[in-house]
Each structure stands twice: as structure tokens, then as C-alpha cells.
């Protein structure tokens, strides 16, 4: 995907479990696909980068129902997940996720009260690949925590600095005030 997006003139970030692995510097577990985050406002340019790929949007979101993403089609909220594969004969390999922005701020599509300057949304791995900052990735994983999300939390939690922990705690206080990760985050914030 880094090769496909190498000429992209818009920000993009590896997300999901791979983002956690890029943050910690080693593999934790197998993955079914690769998650890539782009801002909704850049979706046309992302579609251009993936020209020739088989692209389908989850419509409605979360149902597993897919329909082709038409060339030049502008996806509006709540649509945000695009399943990607090189050809219709190959397995799905990339999930392109659209997220919101207002000016220079990233805005969570789940709750617009959760924000972060776009300049702080990602980092760059030693191999030059941009990835979603761990606290934002953990925020997404906190919605419906699965065993793999707990593994990811435990692996990256020790690497979060005070500001990252405080941001994640504030985001969880806003959106999931009963989430069990809050206790760990409160103990050092």
C-alpha cells in the first residue's frame, strides 16, 4: 500500500493493528487485512491512487453489505468503509476508512467532540510509512474491545507518554465513561 500511495498528495495513515505494530516496532499477531485511514475530503484523490482496483463501499456501514464505489462518487456520512482488492478474483486486502476533518483538525466520525490537530494524528515509522498515532488507534479499538484489541493495548500502553494517555483518557471519558482502560490511564494521568 505504501507503494500504491507513494505519490499521494494528501495525508494517509496505516491504521488498525498494523499501526500499533509500527508504533512498537515489531509484529504482534496475524492480520486479515490492512487498514488505511484518509480524510473524507481526500477521498477522490485516494480513489485516483487506487484506479484499477476493485473498490466497494460498505452500505449501510457495519452490515457487511457491499456495493461498488463508482468512479467519482462522493461518499457522504455515514459511509466510511471501502473494501479494496486488486481484482475481483483476489481476496479483499485493504480497508480504506474515511474520517472527518474541519480545517486543520481531525474530528472523530463517532463523536465530533473528540478532536486532534491533523498534524498530530500520525507518526512516521523508521521505514518511512505513516501510521495513525497509538492513542487515536486505541480510541477506535475501545468501541467494541476484542481480545486482539486488549493485546494491542497492553503492547503499546507502556510507550504512551503523559500527553497521549491524557488525550485517550479524555476521549474515553467523552465517549465510553465505563471503559476498563480508563482505570489504567487514570493511574498515571
PDB file of C-alpha atoms in Angstrom:
ATOM      1  CA  UNK A   1       0.000   0.000   0.000  1.00  0.00           C
ATOM      2  CA  UNK A   2       2.914   2.341   0.673  1.00  0.00           C
ATOM      3  CA  UNK A   3       3.979   1.790  -2.930  1.00  0.00           C
ATOM      4  CA  UNK A   4       0.449   2.494  -4.220  1.00  0.00           C
ATOM      5  CA  UNK A   5       0.205   5.704  -2.182  1.00  0.00           C
ATOM      6  CA  UNK A   6       3.817   6.868  -2.599  1.00  0.00           C
ATOM      7  CA  UNK A   7       2.796   9.709  -4.906  1.00  0.00           C
ATOM      8  CA  UNK A   8      -0.277  10.705  -2.866  1.00  0.00           C
ATOM      9  CA  UNK A   9      -0.518  14.456  -2.363  1.00  0.00           C
ATOM     10  CA  UNK A  10      -2.737  14.069   0.692  1.00  0.00           C
ATOM     11  CA  UNK A  11      -2.187  12.661   4.181  1.00  0.00           C
ATOM     12  CA  UNK A  12      -2.844   8.982   4.789  1.00  0.00           C
ATOM     13  CA  UNK A  13      -2.010   6.645   7.639  1.00  0.00           C
ATOM     14  CA  UNK A  14      -1.755   2.919   8.233  1.00  0.00           C
ATOM     15  CA  UNK A  15      -4.375   2.154  10.888  1.00  0.00           C
ATOM     16  CA  UNK A  16      -5.641  -0.827  12.883  1.00  0.00           C
ATOM     17  CA  UNK A  17      -3.361  -3.454  14.335  1.00  0.00           C
ATOM     18  CA  UNK A  18      -0.583  -2.644  11.894  1.00  0.00           C
ATOM     19  CA  UNK A  19      -0.478   0.925  13.264  1.00  0.00           C
ATOM     20  CA  UNK A  20       0.103  -0.489  16.733  1.00  0.00           C
ATOM     21  CA  UNK A  21       2.861  -2.738  15.386  1.00  0.00           C
ATOM     22  CA  UNK A  22       4.535   0.174  13.616  1.00  0.00           C
ATOM     23  CA  UNK A  23       4.429   2.086  16.922  1.00  0.00           C
ATOM     24  CA  UNK A  24       6.013  -0.725  18.939  1.00  0.00           C
ATOM     25  CA  UNK A  25       8.423  -1.811  16.217  1.00  0.00           C
ATOM     26  CA  UNK A  26       7.523  -5.491  15.894  1.00  0.00           C
ATOM     27  CA  UNK A  27       4.766  -7.891  14.883  1.00  0.00           C
ATOM     28  CA  UNK A  28       2.199  -8.913  17.487  1.00  0.00           C
ATOM     29  CA  UNK A  29      -0.235 -11.148  15.642  1.00  0.00           C
ATOM     30  CA  UNK A  30      -1.565 -12.128  12.212  1.00  0.00           C
ATOM     31  CA  UNK A  31      -3.895  -9.746  10.374  1.00  0.00           C
ATOM     32  CA  UNK A  32      -6.756 -10.359   7.972  1.00  0.00           C
ATOM     33  CA  UNK A  33      -6.279  -7.119   6.047  1.00  0.00           C
ATOM     34  CA  UNK A  34      -4.588  -3.758   6.090  1.00  0.00           C
ATOM     35  CA  UNK A  35      -6.444  -0.680   7.338  1.00  0.00           C
ATOM     36  CA  UNK A  36      -5.663   2.713   5.817  1.00  0.00           C
ATOM     37  CA  UNK A  37      -7.153   5.976   7.053  1.00  0.00           C
ATOM     38  CA  UNK A  38      -7.693   9.020   4.833  1.00  0.00           C
ATOM     39  CA  UNK A  39      -9.666  12.157   5.418  1.00  0.00           C
ATOM     40  CA  UNK A  40     -13.091  12.232   3.779  1.00  0.00           C
ATOM     41  CA  UNK A  41     -12.124  15.421   1.963  1.00  0.00           C
ATOM     42  CA  UNK A  42      -9.345  13.467   0.190  1.00  0.00           C
ATOM     43  CA  UNK A  43     -11.480  10.527  -0.945  1.00  0.00           C
ATOM     44  CA  UNK A  44     -11.403  11.447  -4.658  1.00  0.00           C
ATOM     45  CA  UNK A  45      -7.618  11.581  -4.633  1.00  0.00           C
ATOM     46  CA  UNK A  46      -7.472   8.262  -2.759  1.00  0.00           C
ATOM     47  CA  UNK A  47      -9.791   6.727  -5.351  1.00  0.00           C
ATOM     48  CA  UNK A  48      -7.487   8.023  -8.093  1.00  0.00           C
ATOM     49  CA  UNK A  49      -4.496   6.329  -6.421  1.00  0.00           C
ATOM     50  CA  UNK A  50      -6.454   3.066  -6.406  1.00  0.00           C
ATOM     51  CA  UNK A  51      -7.529   3.318 -10.052  1.00  0.00           C
ATOM     52  CA  UNK A  52      -7.833  -0.175 -11.483  1.00  0.00           C
ATOM     53  CA  UNK A  53      -8.567  -1.754  -8.091  1.00  0.00           C
ATOM     54  CA  UNK A  54     -11.914  -3.358  -7.251  1.00  0.00           C
ATOM     55  CA  UNK A  55     -13.451  -0.937  -4.713  1.00  0.00           C
ATOM     56  CA  UNK A  56     -16.670  -1.482  -2.773  1.00  0.00           C
ATOM     57  CA  UNK A  57     -18.270   0.615  -0.059  1.00  0.00           C
ATOM     58  CA  UNK A  58     -19.971  -0.934   2.984  1.00  0.00           C
ATOM     59  CA  UNK A  59     -23.521   0.355   2.592  1.00  0.00           C
ATOM     60  CA  UNK A  60     -25.020   0.597   5.096  1.00  0.00           C
ATOM     61  CA  UNK A  61     -21.968   0.653   7.397  1.00  0.00           C
ATOM     62  CA  UNK A  62     -21.387  -2.310   9.670  1.00  0.00           C
ATOM     63  CA  UNK A  63     -23.719  -4.700   7.814  1.00  0.00           C
ATOM     64  CA  UNK A  64     -21.269  -6.457   5.522  1.00  0.00           C
ATOM     65  CA  UNK A  65     -23.345  -5.390   2.528  1.00  0.00           C
ATOM     66  CA  UNK A  66     -21.083  -4.094  -0.202  1.00  0.00           C
ATOM     67  CA  UNK A  67     -21.745  -2.148  -3.378  1.00  0.00           C
ATOM     68  CA  UNK A  68     -19.338  -0.887  -5.990  1.00  0.00           C
ATOM     69  CA  UNK A  69     -17.822   2.525  -5.307  1.00  0.00           C
ATOM     70  CA  UNK A  70     -18.416   4.349  -8.556  1.00  0.00           C
ATOM     71  CA  UNK A  71     -15.610   6.357 -10.126  1.00  0.00           C
ATOM     72  CA  UNK A  72     -16.023   9.945  -8.972  1.00  0.00           C
ATOM     73  CA  UNK A  73     -18.764   9.054  -6.460  1.00  0.00           C
ATOM     74  CA  UNK A  74     -18.509  11.227  -3.357  1.00  0.00           C
ATOM     75  CA  UNK A  75     -19.307   9.244  -0.228  1.00  0.00           C
ATOM     76  CA  UNK A  76     -21.199  11.157   2.442  1.00  0.00           C
ATOM     77  CA  UNK A  77     -21.608  10.297   6.110  1.00  0.00           C
ATOM     78  CA  UNK A  78     -22.338   7.758   7.461  1.00  0.00           C
ATOM     79  CA  UNK A  79     -20.495   5.830   4.710  1.00  0.00           C
ATOM     80  CA  UNK A  80     -16.855   5.440   5.717  1.00  0.00           C
ATOM     81  CA  UNK A  81     -15.520   1.945   4.899  1.00  0.00           C
ATOM     82  CA  UNK A  82     -14.269   0.984   1.453  1.00  0.00           C
ATOM     83  CA  UNK A  83     -13.164  -2.595   0.853  1.00  0.00           C
ATOM     84  CA  UNK A  84     -10.356  -2.878  -1.665  1.00  0.00           C
ATOM     85  CA  UNK A  85      -8.768  -5.671  -3.667  1.00  0.00           C
ATOM     86  CA  UNK A  86      -6.565  -5.632  -6.738  1.00  0.00           C
ATOM     87  CA  UNK A  87      -9.063  -7.580  -8.878  1.00  0.00           C
ATOM     88  CA  UNK A  88     -12.484  -9.168  -8.362  1.00  0.00           C
ATOM     89  CA  UNK A  89     -10.733 -12.573  -8.339  1.00  0.00           C
ATOM     90  CA  UNK A  90      -8.413 -11.742  -5.431  1.00  0.00           C
ATOM     91  CA  UNK A  91      -9.291 -11.586  -1.727  1.00  0.00           C
ATOM     92  CA  UNK A  92     -10.128  -8.298  -0.029  1.00  0.00           C
ATOM     93  CA  UNK A  93      -6.811  -6.945   1.230  1.00  0.00           C
ATOM     94  CA  UNK A  94      -7.276  -3.308   2.232  1.00  0.00           C
ATOM     95  CA  UNK A  95      -9.944  -1.490   4.191  1.00  0.00           C
ATOM     96  CA  UNK A  96      -9.866   2.202   3.325  1.00  0.00           C
ATOM     97  CA  UNK A  97     -11.510   4.226   6.079  1.00  0.00           C
ATOM     98  CA  UNK A  98     -12.732   7.789   5.686  1.00  0.00           C
ATOM     99  CA  UNK A  99     -12.583  10.134   8.632  1.00  0.00           C
ATOM    100  CA  UNK A 100     -13.706  13.690   9.162  1.00  0.00           C
ATOM    101  CA  UNK A 101     -11.792  16.947   9.320  1.00  0.00           C
ATOM    102  CA  UNK A 102     -12.599  20.578   9.970  1.00  0.00           C
ATOM    103  CA  UNK A 103      -9.862  22.911   8.851  1.00  0.00           C
ATOM    104  CA  UNK A 104      -6.645  21.670  10.434  1.00  0.00           C
ATOM    105  CA  UNK A 105      -8.418  19.364  12.925  1.00  0.00           C
ATOM    106  CA  UNK A 106      -9.237  15.685  12.652  1.00  0.00           C
ATOM    107  CA  UNK A 107     -12.747  15.092  14.004  1.00  0.00           C
ATOM    108  CA  UNK A 108     -13.861  11.639  15.112  1.00  0.00           C
ATOM    109  CA  UNK A 109     -16.670  10.340  12.949  1.00  0.00           C
ATOM    110  CA  UNK A 110     -18.029   8.648  16.073  1.00  0.00           C
ATOM    111  CA  UNK A 111     -18.262  11.774  18.188  1.00  0.00           C
ATOM    112  CA  UNK A 112     -17.355  15.263  16.921  1.00  0.00           C
ATOM    113  CA  UNK A 113     -16.324  16.319  20.439  1.00  0.00           C
ATOM    114  CA  UNK A 114     -13.236  14.123  20.030  1.00  0.00           C
ATOM    115  CA  UNK A 115     -10.638  16.045  18.027  1.00  0.00           C
ATOM    116  CA  UNK A 116      -6.937  16.348  17.414  1.00  0.00           C
ATOM    117  CA  UNK A 117      -4.844  18.574  15.152  1.00  0.00           C
ATOM    118  CA  UNK A 118      -4.235  16.689  11.907  1.00  0.00           C
ATOM    119  CA  UNK A 119      -0.524  17.414  12.353  1.00  0.00           C
ATOM    120  CA  UNK A 120      -0.623  15.202  15.488  1.00  0.00           C
ATOM    121  CA  UNK A 121      -2.764  12.413  14.009  1.00  0.00           C
ATOM    122  CA  UNK A 122       0.111  10.315  12.771  1.00  0.00           C
ATOM    123  CA  UNK A 123       3.734   9.400  13.017  1.00  0.00           C
ATOM    124  CA  UNK A 124       6.225   8.038  10.529  1.00  0.00           C
ATOM    125  CA  UNK A 125       7.840   4.639  11.061  1.00  0.00           C
ATOM    126  CA  UNK A 126      11.550   4.089  10.557  1.00  0.00           C
ATOM    127  CA  UNK A 127      10.727   2.639   7.127  1.00  0.00           C
ATOM    128  CA  UNK A 128       9.024   5.915   6.160  1.00  0.00           C
ATOM    129  CA  UNK A 129       5.444   4.618   6.368  1.00  0.00           C
ATOM    130  CA  UNK A 130       2.936   6.963   8.059  1.00  0.00           C
ATOM    131  CA  UNK A 131       0.748   5.412  10.733  1.00  0.00           C
ATOM    132  CA  UNK A 132      -2.061   6.515  12.997  1.00  0.00           C
ATOM    133  CA  UNK A 133      -0.823   7.621  16.397  1.00  0.00           C
ATOM    134  CA  UNK A 134      -1.398   4.893  19.012  1.00  0.00           C
ATOM    135  CA  UNK A 135      -3.770   6.851  21.245  1.00  0.00           C
ATOM    136  CA  UNK A 136      -6.137   7.517  18.341  1.00  0.00           C
ATOM    137  CA  UNK A 137      -5.956   3.896  17.209  1.00  0.00           C
ATOM    138  CA  UNK A 138      -6.726   2.746  20.760  1.00  0.00           C
ATOM    139  CA  UNK A 139      -9.680   5.157  20.839  1.00  0.00           C
ATOM    140  CA  UNK A 140     -11.105   3.351  17.804  1.00  0.00           C
ATOM    141  CA  UNK A 141     -10.358  -0.074  19.270  1.00  0.00           C
ATOM    142  CA  UNK A 142     -12.137   0.842  22.514  1.00  0.00           C
ATOM    143  CA  UNK A 143     -15.597   0.877  20.900  1.00  0.00           C
ATOM    144  CA  UNK A 144     -16.005  -2.906  20.893  1.00  0.00           C
ATOM    145  CA  UNK A 145     -12.938  -4.300  22.576  1.00  0.00           C
ATOM    146  CA  UNK A 146     -11.945  -7.754  21.382  1.00  0.00           C
ATOM    147  CA  UNK A 147      -9.111  -9.990  22.553  1.00  0.00           C
ATOM    148  CA  UNK A 148      -6.794  -8.650  19.830  1.00  0.00           C
ATOM    149  CA  UNK A 149      -7.555  -5.096  20.957  1.00  0.00           C
ATOM    150  CA  UNK A 150      -6.521  -5.986  24.503  1.00  0.00           C
ATOM    151  CA  UNK A 151      -3.273  -7.438  23.130  1.00  0.00           C
ATOM    152  CA  UNK A 152      -2.677  -4.217  21.206  1.00  0.00           C
ATOM    153  CA  UNK A 153      -3.463  -2.058  24.263  1.00  0.00           C
ATOM    154  CA  UNK A 154      -1.080  -3.998  26.513  1.00  0.00           C
ATOM    155  CA  UNK A 155       1.691  -3.829  23.906  1.00  0.00           C
ATOM    156  CA  UNK A 156       1.530  -0.089  23.227  1.00  0.00           C
ATOM    157  CA  UNK A 157       0.291   1.284  26.578  1.00  0.00           C
ATOM    158  CA  UNK A 158       3.797   1.423  28.131  1.00  0.00           C
ATOM    159  CA  UNK A 159       5.007   3.548  25.201  1.00  0.00           C
ATOM    160  CA  UNK A 160       2.331   6.235  25.540  1.00  0.00           C
ATOM    161  CA  UNK A 161       3.620   9.444  27.038  1.00  0.00           C
ATOM    162  CA  UNK A 162       1.652  11.550  29.530  1.00  0.00           C
ATOM    163  CA  UNK A 163       0.003  13.665  26.795  1.00  0.00           C
ATOM    164  CA  UNK A 164      -1.050  10.619  24.777  1.00  0.00           C
ATOM    165  CA  UNK A 165      -2.541   8.953  27.847  1.00  0.00           C
ATOM    166  CA  UNK A 166      -4.332  12.154  28.829  1.00  0.00           C
ATOM    167  CA  UNK A 167      -5.803  12.541  25.337  1.00  0.00           C
ATOM    168  CA  UNK A 168      -7.022   8.930  25.267  1.00  0.00           C
ATOM    169  CA  UNK A 169      -8.482   9.238  28.762  1.00  0.00           C
ATOM    170  CA  UNK A 170     -10.340  12.422  27.790  1.00  0.00           C
ATOM    171  CA  UNK A 171     -11.651  10.766  24.609  1.00  0.00           C
ATOM    172  CA  UNK A 172     -12.856   7.724  26.560  1.00  0.00           C
ATOM    173  CA  UNK A 173     -14.382   9.928  29.273  1.00  0.00           C
ATOM    174  CA  UNK A 174     -16.351  11.621  26.486  1.00  0.00           C
ATOM    175  CA  UNK A 175     -17.452   8.523  24.597  1.00  0.00           C
ATOM    176  CA  UNK A 176     -17.095   5.473  26.876  1.00  0.00           C
ATOM    177  CA  UNK A 177     -17.010   6.570  30.533  1.00  0.00           C
ATOM    178  CA  UNK A 178     -17.259   2.975  31.768  1.00  0.00           C
ATOM    179  CA  UNK A 179     -14.449   1.581  29.619  1.00  0.00           C
ATOM    180  CA  UNK A 180     -11.989  -0.521  31.668  1.00  0.00           C
ATOM    181  CA  UNK A 181      -8.914   1.062  30.042  1.00  0.00           C
ATOM    182  CA  UNK A 182      -9.781   4.286  31.848  1.00  0.00           C
ATOM    183  CA  UNK A 183      -8.544   2.891  35.190  1.00  0.00           C
ATOM    184  CA  UNK A 184      -5.064   2.252  33.746  1.00  0.00           C
ATOM    185  CA  UNK A 185      -4.985   5.661  32.098  1.00  0.00           C
ATOM    186  CA  UNK A 186      -6.148   7.464  35.266  1.00  0.00           C
ATOM    187  CA  UNK A 187      -3.425   5.885  37.350  1.00  0.00           C
ATOM    188  CA  UNK A 188      -0.762   7.984  35.631  1.00  0.00           C
ATOM    189  CA  UNK A 189      -2.630  10.976  34.198  1.00  0.00           C
TER     190      UNK A 189
END
